[in-house]
CSV table of C-alpha atoms and ligand atoms in Angstrom, one decimal:
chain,number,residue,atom,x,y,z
V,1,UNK,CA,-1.7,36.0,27.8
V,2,UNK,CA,-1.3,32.4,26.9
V,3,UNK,CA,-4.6,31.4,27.8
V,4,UNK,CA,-5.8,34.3,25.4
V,5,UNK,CA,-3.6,32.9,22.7
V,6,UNK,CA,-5.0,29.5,23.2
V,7,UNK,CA,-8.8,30.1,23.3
V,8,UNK,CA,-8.5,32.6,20.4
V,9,UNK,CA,-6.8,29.6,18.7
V,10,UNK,CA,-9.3,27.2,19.6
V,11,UNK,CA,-12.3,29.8,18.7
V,12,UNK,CA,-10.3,30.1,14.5
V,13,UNK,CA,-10.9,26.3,14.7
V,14,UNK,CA,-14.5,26.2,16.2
V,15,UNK,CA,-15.5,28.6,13.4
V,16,UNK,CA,-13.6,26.7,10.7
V,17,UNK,CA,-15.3,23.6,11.5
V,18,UNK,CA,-18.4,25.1,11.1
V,19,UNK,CA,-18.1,26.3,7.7
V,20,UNK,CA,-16.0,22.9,6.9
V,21,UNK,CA,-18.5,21.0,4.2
V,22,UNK,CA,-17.0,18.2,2.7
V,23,UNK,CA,-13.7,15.8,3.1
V,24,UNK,CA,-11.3,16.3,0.6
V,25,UNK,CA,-8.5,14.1,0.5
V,26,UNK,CA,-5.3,15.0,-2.0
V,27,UNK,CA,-2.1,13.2,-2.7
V,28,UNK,CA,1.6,14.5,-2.7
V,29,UNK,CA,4.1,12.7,-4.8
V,30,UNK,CA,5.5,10.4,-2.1
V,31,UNK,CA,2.6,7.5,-2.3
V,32,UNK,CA,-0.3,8.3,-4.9
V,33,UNK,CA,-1.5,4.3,-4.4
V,34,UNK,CA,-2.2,4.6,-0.5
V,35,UNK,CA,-3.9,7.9,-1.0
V,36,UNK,CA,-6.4,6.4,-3.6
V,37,UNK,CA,-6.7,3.6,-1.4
V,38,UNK,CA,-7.6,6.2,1.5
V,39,UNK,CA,-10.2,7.9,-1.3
V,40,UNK,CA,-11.5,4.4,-2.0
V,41,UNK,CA,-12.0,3.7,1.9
V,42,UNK,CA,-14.1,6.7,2.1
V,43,UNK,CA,-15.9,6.0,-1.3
V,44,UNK,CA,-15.0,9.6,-2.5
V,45,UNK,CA,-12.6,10.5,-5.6
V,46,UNK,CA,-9.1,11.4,-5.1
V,47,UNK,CA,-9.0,15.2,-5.4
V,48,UNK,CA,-7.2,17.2,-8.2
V,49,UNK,CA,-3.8,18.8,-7.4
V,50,UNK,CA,-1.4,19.2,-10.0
V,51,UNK,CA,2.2,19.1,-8.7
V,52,UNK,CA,5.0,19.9,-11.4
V,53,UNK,CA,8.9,19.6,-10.6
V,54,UNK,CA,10.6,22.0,-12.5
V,55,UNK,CA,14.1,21.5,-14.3
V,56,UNK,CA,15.7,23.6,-11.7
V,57,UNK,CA,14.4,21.9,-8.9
V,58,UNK,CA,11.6,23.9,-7.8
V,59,UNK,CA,8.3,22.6,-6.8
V,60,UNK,CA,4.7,24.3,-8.2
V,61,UNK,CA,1.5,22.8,-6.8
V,62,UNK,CA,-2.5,23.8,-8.2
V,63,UNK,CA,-5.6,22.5,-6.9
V,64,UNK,CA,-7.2,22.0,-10.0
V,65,UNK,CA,-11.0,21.9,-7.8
V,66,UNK,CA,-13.0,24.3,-5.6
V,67,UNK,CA,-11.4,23.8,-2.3
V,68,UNK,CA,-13.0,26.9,-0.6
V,69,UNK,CA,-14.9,25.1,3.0
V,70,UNK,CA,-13.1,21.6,2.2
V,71,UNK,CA,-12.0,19.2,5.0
V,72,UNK,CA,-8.6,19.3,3.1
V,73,UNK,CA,-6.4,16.3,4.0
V,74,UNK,CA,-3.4,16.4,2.7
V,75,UNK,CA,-1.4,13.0,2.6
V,76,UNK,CA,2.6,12.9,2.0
V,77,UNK,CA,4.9,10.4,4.1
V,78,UNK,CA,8.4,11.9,4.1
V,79,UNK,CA,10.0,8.9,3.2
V,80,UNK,CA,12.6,8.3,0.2
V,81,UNK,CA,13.2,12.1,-1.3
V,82,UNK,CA,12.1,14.3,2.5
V,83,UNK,CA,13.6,16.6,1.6
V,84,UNK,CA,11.5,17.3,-1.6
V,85,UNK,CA,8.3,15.5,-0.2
V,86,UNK,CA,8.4,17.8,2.6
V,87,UNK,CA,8.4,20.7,0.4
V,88,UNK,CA,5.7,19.5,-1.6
V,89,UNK,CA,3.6,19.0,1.6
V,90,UNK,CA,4.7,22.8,2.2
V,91,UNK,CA,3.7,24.0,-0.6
V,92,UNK,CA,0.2,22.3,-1.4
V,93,UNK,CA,-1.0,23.4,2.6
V,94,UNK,CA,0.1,27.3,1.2
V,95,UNK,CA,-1.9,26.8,-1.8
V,96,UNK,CA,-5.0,25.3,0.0
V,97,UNK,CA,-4.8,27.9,2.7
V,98,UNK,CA,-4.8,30.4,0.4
V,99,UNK,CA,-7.5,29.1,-1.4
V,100,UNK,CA,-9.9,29.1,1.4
V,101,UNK,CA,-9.7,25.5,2.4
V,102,UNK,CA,-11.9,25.6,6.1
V,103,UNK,CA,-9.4,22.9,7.9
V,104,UNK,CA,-6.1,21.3,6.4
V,105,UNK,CA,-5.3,18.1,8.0
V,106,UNK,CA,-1.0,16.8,7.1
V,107,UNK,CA,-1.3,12.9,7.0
V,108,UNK,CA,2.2,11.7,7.0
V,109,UNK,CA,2.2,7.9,7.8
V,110,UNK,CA,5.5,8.2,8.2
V,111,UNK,CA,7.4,11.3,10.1
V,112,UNK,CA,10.5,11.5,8.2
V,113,UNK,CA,13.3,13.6,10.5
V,114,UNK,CA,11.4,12.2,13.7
V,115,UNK,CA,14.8,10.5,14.6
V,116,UNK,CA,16.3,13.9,15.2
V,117,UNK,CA,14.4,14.7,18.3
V,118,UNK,CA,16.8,15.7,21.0
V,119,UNK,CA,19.7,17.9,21.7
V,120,UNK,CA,22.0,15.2,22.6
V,121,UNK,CA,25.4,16.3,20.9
V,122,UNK,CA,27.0,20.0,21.4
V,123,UNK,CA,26.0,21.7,18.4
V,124,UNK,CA,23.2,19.5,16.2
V,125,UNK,CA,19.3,20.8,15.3
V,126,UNK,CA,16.7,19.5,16.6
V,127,UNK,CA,14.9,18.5,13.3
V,128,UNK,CA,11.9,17.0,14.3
V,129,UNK,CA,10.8,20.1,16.0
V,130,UNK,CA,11.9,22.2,13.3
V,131,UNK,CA,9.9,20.3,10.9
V,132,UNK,CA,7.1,20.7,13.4
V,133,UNK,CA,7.1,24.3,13.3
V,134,UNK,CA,7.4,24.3,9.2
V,135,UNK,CA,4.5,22.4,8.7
V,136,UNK,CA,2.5,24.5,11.3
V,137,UNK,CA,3.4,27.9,9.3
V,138,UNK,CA,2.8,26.5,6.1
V,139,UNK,CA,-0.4,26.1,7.2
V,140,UNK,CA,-1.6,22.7,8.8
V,141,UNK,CA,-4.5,23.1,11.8
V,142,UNK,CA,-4.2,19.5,12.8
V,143,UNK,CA,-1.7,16.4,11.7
V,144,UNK,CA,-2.3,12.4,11.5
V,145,UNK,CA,0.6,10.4,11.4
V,146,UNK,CA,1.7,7.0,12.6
V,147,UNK,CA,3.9,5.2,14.8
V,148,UNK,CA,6.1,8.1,15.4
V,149,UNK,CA,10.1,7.1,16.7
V,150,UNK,CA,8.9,8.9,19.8
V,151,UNK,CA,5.6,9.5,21.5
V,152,UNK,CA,6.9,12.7,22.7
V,153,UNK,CA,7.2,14.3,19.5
V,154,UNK,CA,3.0,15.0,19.3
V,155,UNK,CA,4.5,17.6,22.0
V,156,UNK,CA,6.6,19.4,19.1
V,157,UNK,CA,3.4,20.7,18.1
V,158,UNK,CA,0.9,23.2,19.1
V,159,UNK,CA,-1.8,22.1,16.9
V,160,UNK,CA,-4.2,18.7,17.6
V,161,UNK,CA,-2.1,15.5,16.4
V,162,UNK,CA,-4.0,12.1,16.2
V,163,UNK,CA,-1.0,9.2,16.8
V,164,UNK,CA,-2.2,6.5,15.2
V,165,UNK,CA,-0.6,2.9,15.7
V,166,UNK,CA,0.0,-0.2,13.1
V,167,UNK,CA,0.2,-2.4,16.0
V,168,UNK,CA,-3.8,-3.1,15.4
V,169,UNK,CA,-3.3,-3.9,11.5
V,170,UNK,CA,-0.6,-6.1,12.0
V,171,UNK,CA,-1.4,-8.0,15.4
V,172,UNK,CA,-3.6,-10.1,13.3
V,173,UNK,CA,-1.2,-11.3,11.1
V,174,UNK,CA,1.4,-12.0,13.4
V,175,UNK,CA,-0.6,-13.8,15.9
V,176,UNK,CA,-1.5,-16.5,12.8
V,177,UNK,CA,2.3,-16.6,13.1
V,178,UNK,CA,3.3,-17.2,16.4
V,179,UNK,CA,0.2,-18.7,18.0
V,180,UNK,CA,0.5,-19.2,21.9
V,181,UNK,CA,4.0,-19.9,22.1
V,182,UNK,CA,5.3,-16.0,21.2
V,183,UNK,CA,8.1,-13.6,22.4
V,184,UNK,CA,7.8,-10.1,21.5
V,185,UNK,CA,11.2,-8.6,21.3
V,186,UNK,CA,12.4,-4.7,21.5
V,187,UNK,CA,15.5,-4.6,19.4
V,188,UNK,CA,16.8,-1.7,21.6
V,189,UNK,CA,16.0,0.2,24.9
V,190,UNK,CA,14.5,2.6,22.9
V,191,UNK,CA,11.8,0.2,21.5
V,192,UNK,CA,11.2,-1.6,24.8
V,193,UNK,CA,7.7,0.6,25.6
V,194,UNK,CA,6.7,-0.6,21.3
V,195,UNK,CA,7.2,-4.0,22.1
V,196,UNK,CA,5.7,-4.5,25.6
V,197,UNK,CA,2.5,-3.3,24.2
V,198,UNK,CA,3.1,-5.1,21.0
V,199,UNK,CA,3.4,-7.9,23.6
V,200,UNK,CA,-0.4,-6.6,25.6
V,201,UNK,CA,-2.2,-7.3,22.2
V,202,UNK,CA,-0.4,-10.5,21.6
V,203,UNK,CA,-0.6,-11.6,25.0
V,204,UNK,CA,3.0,-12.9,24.4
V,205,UNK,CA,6.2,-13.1,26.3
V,206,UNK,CA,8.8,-9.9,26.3
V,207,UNK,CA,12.5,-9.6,25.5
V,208,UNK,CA,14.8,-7.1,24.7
V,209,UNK,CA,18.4,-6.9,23.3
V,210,UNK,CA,20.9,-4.2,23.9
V,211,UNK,CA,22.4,-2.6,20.8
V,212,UNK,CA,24.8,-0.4,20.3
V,213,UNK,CA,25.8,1.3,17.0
V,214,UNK,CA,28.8,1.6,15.5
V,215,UNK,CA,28.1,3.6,12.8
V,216,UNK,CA,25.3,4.8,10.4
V,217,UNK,CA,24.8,1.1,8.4
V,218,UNK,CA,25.8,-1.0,11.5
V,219,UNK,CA,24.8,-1.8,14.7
V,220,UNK,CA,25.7,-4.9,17.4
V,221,UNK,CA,23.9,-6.4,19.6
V,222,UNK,CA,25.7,-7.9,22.6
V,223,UNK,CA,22.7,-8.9,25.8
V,224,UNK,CA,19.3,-10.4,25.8
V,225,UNK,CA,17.8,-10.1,28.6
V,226,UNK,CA,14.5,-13.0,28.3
V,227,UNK,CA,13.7,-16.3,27.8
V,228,UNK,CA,13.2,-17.4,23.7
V,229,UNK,CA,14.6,-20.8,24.0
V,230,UNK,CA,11.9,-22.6,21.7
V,231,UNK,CA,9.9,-19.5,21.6
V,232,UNK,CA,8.7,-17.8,18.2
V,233,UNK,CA,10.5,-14.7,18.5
V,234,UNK,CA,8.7,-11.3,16.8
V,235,UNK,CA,11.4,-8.0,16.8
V,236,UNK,CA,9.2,-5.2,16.7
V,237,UNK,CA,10.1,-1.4,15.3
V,238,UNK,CA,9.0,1.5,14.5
V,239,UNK,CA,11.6,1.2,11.2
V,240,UNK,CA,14.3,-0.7,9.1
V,241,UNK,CA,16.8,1.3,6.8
V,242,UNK,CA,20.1,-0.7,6.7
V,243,UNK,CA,17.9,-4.1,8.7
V,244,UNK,CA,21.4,-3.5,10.9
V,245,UNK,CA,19.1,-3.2,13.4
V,246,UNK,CA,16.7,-6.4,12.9
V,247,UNK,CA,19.5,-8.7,11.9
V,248,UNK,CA,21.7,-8.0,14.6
V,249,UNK,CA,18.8,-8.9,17.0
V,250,UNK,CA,17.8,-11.8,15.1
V,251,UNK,CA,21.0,-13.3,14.8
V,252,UNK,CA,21.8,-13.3,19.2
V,253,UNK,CA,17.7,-14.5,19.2
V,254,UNK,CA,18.8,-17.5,17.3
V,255,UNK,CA,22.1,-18.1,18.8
V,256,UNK,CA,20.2,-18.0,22.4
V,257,UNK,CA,18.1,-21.0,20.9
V,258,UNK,CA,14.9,-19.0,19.4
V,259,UNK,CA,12.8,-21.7,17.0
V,260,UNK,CA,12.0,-18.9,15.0
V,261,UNK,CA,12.3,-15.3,14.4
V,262,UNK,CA,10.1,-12.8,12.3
V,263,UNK,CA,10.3,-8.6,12.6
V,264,UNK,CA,7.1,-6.2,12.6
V,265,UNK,CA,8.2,-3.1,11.3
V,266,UNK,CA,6.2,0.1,11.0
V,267,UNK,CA,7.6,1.7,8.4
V,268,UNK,CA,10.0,0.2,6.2
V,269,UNK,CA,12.5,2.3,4.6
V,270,UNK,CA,15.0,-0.3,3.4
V,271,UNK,CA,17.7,1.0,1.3
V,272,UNK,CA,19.6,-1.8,-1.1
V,273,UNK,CA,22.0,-2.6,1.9
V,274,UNK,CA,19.0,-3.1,3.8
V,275,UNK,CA,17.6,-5.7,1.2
V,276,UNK,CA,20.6,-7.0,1.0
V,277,UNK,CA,21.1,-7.8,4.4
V,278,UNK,CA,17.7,-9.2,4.8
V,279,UNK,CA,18.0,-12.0,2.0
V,280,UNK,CA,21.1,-13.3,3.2
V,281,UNK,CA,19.8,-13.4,7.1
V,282,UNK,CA,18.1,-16.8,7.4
V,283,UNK,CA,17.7,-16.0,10.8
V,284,UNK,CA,14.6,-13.9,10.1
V,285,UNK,CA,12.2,-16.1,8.4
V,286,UNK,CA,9.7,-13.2,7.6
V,287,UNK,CA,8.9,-9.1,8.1
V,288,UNK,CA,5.9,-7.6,7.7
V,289,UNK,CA,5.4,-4.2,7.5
V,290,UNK,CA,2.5,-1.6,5.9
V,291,UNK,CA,2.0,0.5,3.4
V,292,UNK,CA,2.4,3.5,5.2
V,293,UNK,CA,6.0,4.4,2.8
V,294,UNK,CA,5.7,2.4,-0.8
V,295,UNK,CA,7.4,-0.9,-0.3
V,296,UNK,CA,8.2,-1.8,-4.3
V,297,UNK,CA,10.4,-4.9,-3.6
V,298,UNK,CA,9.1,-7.7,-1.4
V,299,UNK,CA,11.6,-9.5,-2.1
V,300,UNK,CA,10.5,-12.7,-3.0
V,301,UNK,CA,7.9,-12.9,-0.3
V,302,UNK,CA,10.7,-12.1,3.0
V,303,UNK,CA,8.2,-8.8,3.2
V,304,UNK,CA,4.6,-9.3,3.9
V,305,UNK,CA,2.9,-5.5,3.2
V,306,UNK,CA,-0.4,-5.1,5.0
V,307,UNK,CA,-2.4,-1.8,4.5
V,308,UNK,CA,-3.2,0.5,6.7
V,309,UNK,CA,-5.3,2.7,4.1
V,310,UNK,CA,-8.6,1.2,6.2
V,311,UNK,CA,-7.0,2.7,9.2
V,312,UNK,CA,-6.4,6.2,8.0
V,313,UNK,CA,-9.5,6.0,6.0
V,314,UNK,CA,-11.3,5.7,9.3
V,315,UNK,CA,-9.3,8.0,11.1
V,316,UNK,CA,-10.3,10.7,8.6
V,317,UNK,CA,-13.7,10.0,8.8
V,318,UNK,CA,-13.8,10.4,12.6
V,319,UNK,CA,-11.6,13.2,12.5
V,320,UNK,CA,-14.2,14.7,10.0
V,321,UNK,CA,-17.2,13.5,12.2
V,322,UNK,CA,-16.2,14.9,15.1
V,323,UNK,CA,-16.0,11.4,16.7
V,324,UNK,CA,-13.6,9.3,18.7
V,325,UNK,CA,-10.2,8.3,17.4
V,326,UNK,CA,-8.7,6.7,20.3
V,327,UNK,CA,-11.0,3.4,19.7
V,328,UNK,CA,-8.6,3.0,16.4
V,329,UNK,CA,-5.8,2.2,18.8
V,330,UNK,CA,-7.4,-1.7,19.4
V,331,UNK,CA,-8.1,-4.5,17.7
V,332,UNK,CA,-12.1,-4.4,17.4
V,333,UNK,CA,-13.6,-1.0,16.9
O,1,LIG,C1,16.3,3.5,16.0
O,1,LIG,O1,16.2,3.8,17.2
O,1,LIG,C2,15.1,3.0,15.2
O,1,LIG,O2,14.0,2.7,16.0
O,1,LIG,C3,15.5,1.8,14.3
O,1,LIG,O3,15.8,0.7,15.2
O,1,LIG,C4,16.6,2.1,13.5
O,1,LIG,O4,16.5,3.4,12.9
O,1,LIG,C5,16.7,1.1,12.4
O,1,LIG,O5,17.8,1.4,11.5
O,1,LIG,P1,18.6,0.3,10.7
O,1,LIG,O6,17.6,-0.6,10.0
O,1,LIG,O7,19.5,1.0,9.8
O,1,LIG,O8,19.4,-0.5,11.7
């Protein structure tokens, strides 16, 4: 019966991608700048969808364009307002589907709620999977997204989902920083797998530090397990919100006779505790992060922001294509 499901499934999608024309790419509220960047990538215009916030609250989305046999992709982080950028999301993949789009493609560089993926109180959701199984009735055939907290959630989905990784933008830019003499360090257990192959492209050393939090805005960190003494130090994450996380690290780094330390962060989501902690940690000389949620503050130049429009661009393309993703995963494709 499953098997029936499935290739009934897979034959909707076979005849969807044959009356599929063109690539359309439209923009949610959440980052309008990285989806014209994306537009610009694939020299085509952004499309037209108009998105009004009523005074009540409530959300109205119209594509202001044919979008009957479009490519659709639709691109919304769920970053700073989820809640209402995943509603927004919701309701622009209703209106495409309903006007005939062939495919619609959710590109959310960032997964908001991916941090809620496990059972692991009595009695608390499981939000990433719930969110999952939202975006998949509201109408999505396929999702991109990016550096998700865990690898396992692709699984939370029954529709194709392209992981992409910002290791390959920012490897470059890191290297120029810590040249031959670099340690790449997991700021938790959880980032260990992040950071080893962080530490693959790099070909630089490994570490990791044990943290444990305390509460939601702070963490310690009490073990390193490695060798940075004199060692350029680079704490990789999939995130920062409260830099609880990154400081804590970089301050036992330091203490354990680091030269210097600098972070590589997915997806930064700092919050003005977050900023605040940053600037006054001199411990961390530098992070650098992408686009992939808008970063409006750099404060100063203590966040380096490299895009990772070229990367989706491409992705989107290939996706379109029909051609290979999983070369987007290295350095030179
Ligand atoms: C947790 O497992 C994540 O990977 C991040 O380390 C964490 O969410 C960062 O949060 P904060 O910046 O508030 O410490």
């Amino acid at each position: 019966m499953l098997s029936l499901v499935h290739s009934v499934c897979h034959k909707k999608m076979e005849v969807q991608m044959e009356e599929a024309k063109h690539i359309c790419v439209y923009s949610g509220c959440a980052h309008p700048e990285l989806s014209q960047q994306i537009a610009n990538y694939l020299g085509i215009n952004l499309g037209k969808c108009h998105i009004t916030h009523f005074p009540d609250g409530e959300i109205f989305a119209q594509f202001e364009e044919n979008v009957r046999r479009a490519d659709a992709f639709l691109i919304q982080p769920i970053c700073n307002q989820p809640n209402d950028n995943l509603m927004e999301l919701f309701i622009m993949m209703d209106a495409a589907r309903r006007a005939s789009a062939a495919r619609i493609t959710a590109v959310l560089p960032y997964f908001g709620y991916a941090r809620q993926d496990r059972k692991d109180k009595p009695r608390v959701p499981i939000t990433a999977k719930l969110v999952a199984n939202l975006l998949t009735c509201a109408g999505a055939d396929r999702v991109i997204t990016m550096d998700l907290h865990a690898q396992q959630i692709q699984g939370f989905f029954d529709i194709p989902v392209d992981h992409l990784y910002a290791r390959p933008v920012l490897v470059p830019h890191i290297k120029k920083l810590i040249g031959d003499n670099g340690v790449v360090v997991a700021p938790d257990s959880g980032s260990a797998k992040m950071a080893m192959a962080y530490g693959d492209m790099l070909d630089a050393g490994f570490a990791v530090v044990t943290k444990r939090r305390i509460n939601a805005t702070t963490v310690a960190s009490s073990h390193l397990v490695g060798d940075v003494k004199d060692r350029i130090c680079v704490i990789t994450d999939d995130l920062t919100s409260t830099a609880g996380t990154l400081c804590a690290a970089a301050k036992i780094l330091k203490a354990n006779g680091a030269a210097k330390v600098y972070c590589a962060v997915s997806h930064c989501l700092l919050n003005e505790t977050g900023k605040e902690r940053l600037l006054s940690t001199p411990e961390i000389e530098q992070m650098i992060t992408t686009d992939a949620v808008p970063v409006t503050d750099t404060l100063g130049g203590k966040i380096k922001v490299v895009s990772i429009a070229p990367l989706l661009g491409e992705a989107i393309r290939r996706i379109h294509d029909g051609k290979s993703v999983s070369s987007l995963f290295y350095i030179n494709h």
